[in-house]
Amino acid sequence: MSMVLFASVVRVGDGLPLSASTDYEQDKELQETKKHLKGLSKKLSQFPDRCTLKTGPYNVNFTSALGVGYLMVCTANYPNVLAFCFLDELQKEFIVTYDPKRISNAVRPYSFIEFDTFIQKTKQRYNSPRSLSTKINLADMQTEIKLRPPYQLSPEDLRAINGFSVHTPSKYKGIAPTQMLEPVTLPGIVSCVLSVLCGGLNLLRGVHAIESILQFQLLVVLVITKLSKSLRSGKAVTMLKRSQPGHETKADTSDRFQTSFQNDDEDFNYVIAFFLGTAACLYQCYLFAYFSVWRNSKSFLAFALICLSNMYLYELRNMWQILFHVAVGAFMTLQIKLRQPLGKAPDYNV
């Protein structure tokens, strides 16, 4: 028979149990599964915010949000959708009932044991799927699980939970890679548009710099070709005198070409600076749109790259242009920091 057997609420930071359902089951395998649950409750911060652990005839499912974790043990054949819907209903009630400050200040285990009453009632409802199906839109729940499926904990994760690889750094620190961000605001949209504009301007200037380099290279090739032909015909000196006002010496000609090549190298450095500025602007737009590990640090590094590239281009831009590019980069960095990941798990329409 598929059913929910046990549920508990813990604090994510230190694994302190806040509440749990009364358990009368004496099955050895169930007790062993509860040991896994107890070990998992102390390491919730190392895993994504929605996971499933299969332990033989039983499954452990959990979600975490706003510093609180919700765990449950059910039979292996219990529907996965209903399991996470059950946890979501516990989360909604717990958030509404208890103040976050009170939760963070709790010292004793099971400080909210009175929540057990709601857990028991909810467990009874979810153990009667016939009466439950009339109150839940199963199609919406199945769609949510397909779009954002729970992570399946592996045997390596289980060994880490039980303490066999305590010193192994977890691959899942932080929030799950599929974590959604807060809704986009108007300042965020404006910052994205301005950042794309700055990237486009940098790209355009870089393309023009490449064109000037290519034109210079073409001119050098033409000059060398003409000199080569003149040397073959014995008229090199005459051509040099005609093409150089004031009858420049060979040393003067060499210096002029050396200066031209130095300018060419400097133009190439400008191209790199323009393209780096473009890449930094577009990368900031990506960080604003999508979640990434160390997201704030990456945005700050991109802003630093924007500042450095504009400092190098000070000879090609006036002070107002530089200030504009730096201000847009700073504004974009601020918007990335303000648009945080959603702390609450998605609604299952219970």
Tab-separated table of N, CA and C in Angstrom, residues 7-9 19-21 86 90 115-124:
chain	number	residue	atom	x	y	z
A	7	ALA	N	7.038	12.488	8.596
A	7	ALA	CA	7.391	13.817	8.101
A	7	ALA	C	8.019	14.620	9.227
A	8	SER	N	8.917	15.508	8.851
A	8	SER	CA	9.570	16.356	9.847
A	8	SER	C	9.917	17.706	9.234
A	9	VAL	N	10.101	18.688	10.094
A	9	VAL	CA	10.486	20.039	9.698
A	9	VAL	C	11.766	20.381	10.446
A	19	SER	N	9.858	20.292	14.213
A	19	SER	CA	8.628	19.550	14.453
A	19	SER	C	8.692	18.247	13.673
A	20	ALA	N	7.853	17.294	14.060
A	20	ALA	CA	7.827	15.998	13.378
A	20	ALA	C	6.523	15.297	13.712
A	21	SER	N	6.160	14.384	12.843
A	21	SER	CA	4.946	13.602	13.089
A	21	SER	C	5.239	12.483	14.080
A	86	PHE	N	2.595	17.220	-0.917
A	86	PHE	CA	2.460	17.111	0.536
A	86	PHE	C	3.463	18.022	1.242
A	90	LEU	N	2.891	21.467	3.681
A	90	LEU	CA	3.512	21.695	4.992
A	90	LEU	C	4.260	23.018	5.002
A	115	PHE	N	2.996	21.785	15.787
A	115	PHE	CA	2.746	21.685	14.345
A	115	PHE	C	2.473	20.241	13.938
A	116	ASP	N	2.786	19.304	14.830
A	116	ASP	CA	2.524	17.880	14.565
A	116	ASP	C	1.057	17.628	14.259
A	117	THR	N	0.166	18.408	14.861
A	117	THR	CA	-1.270	18.222	14.618
A	117	THR	C	-1.598	18.431	13.135
A	118	PHE	N	-1.045	19.487	12.566
A	118	PHE	CA	-1.296	19.737	11.143
A	118	PHE	C	-0.637	18.663	10.278
A	119	ILE	N	0.562	18.227	10.668
A	119	ILE	CA	1.248	17.186	9.892
A	119	ILE	C	0.406	15.914	9.854
A	120	GLN	N	-0.161	15.530	11.005
A	120	GLN	CA	-0.957	14.296	11.064
A	120	GLN	C	-2.213	14.403	10.205
A	121	LYS	N	-2.886	15.534	10.264
A	121	LYS	CA	-4.099	15.715	9.458
A	121	LYS	C	-3.780	15.681	7.967
A	122	THR	N	-2.699	16.359	7.602
A	122	THR	CA	-2.312	16.380	6.194
A	122	THR	C	-1.889	14.997	5.726
A	123	LYS	N	-1.186	14.270	6.589
A	123	LYS	CA	-0.751	12.920	6.237
A	123	LYS	C	-1.954	12.010	6.002
A	124	GLN	N	-2.981	12.137	6.822
A	124	GLN	CA	-4.191	11.333	6.643
A	124	GLN	C	-4.868	11.649	5.311
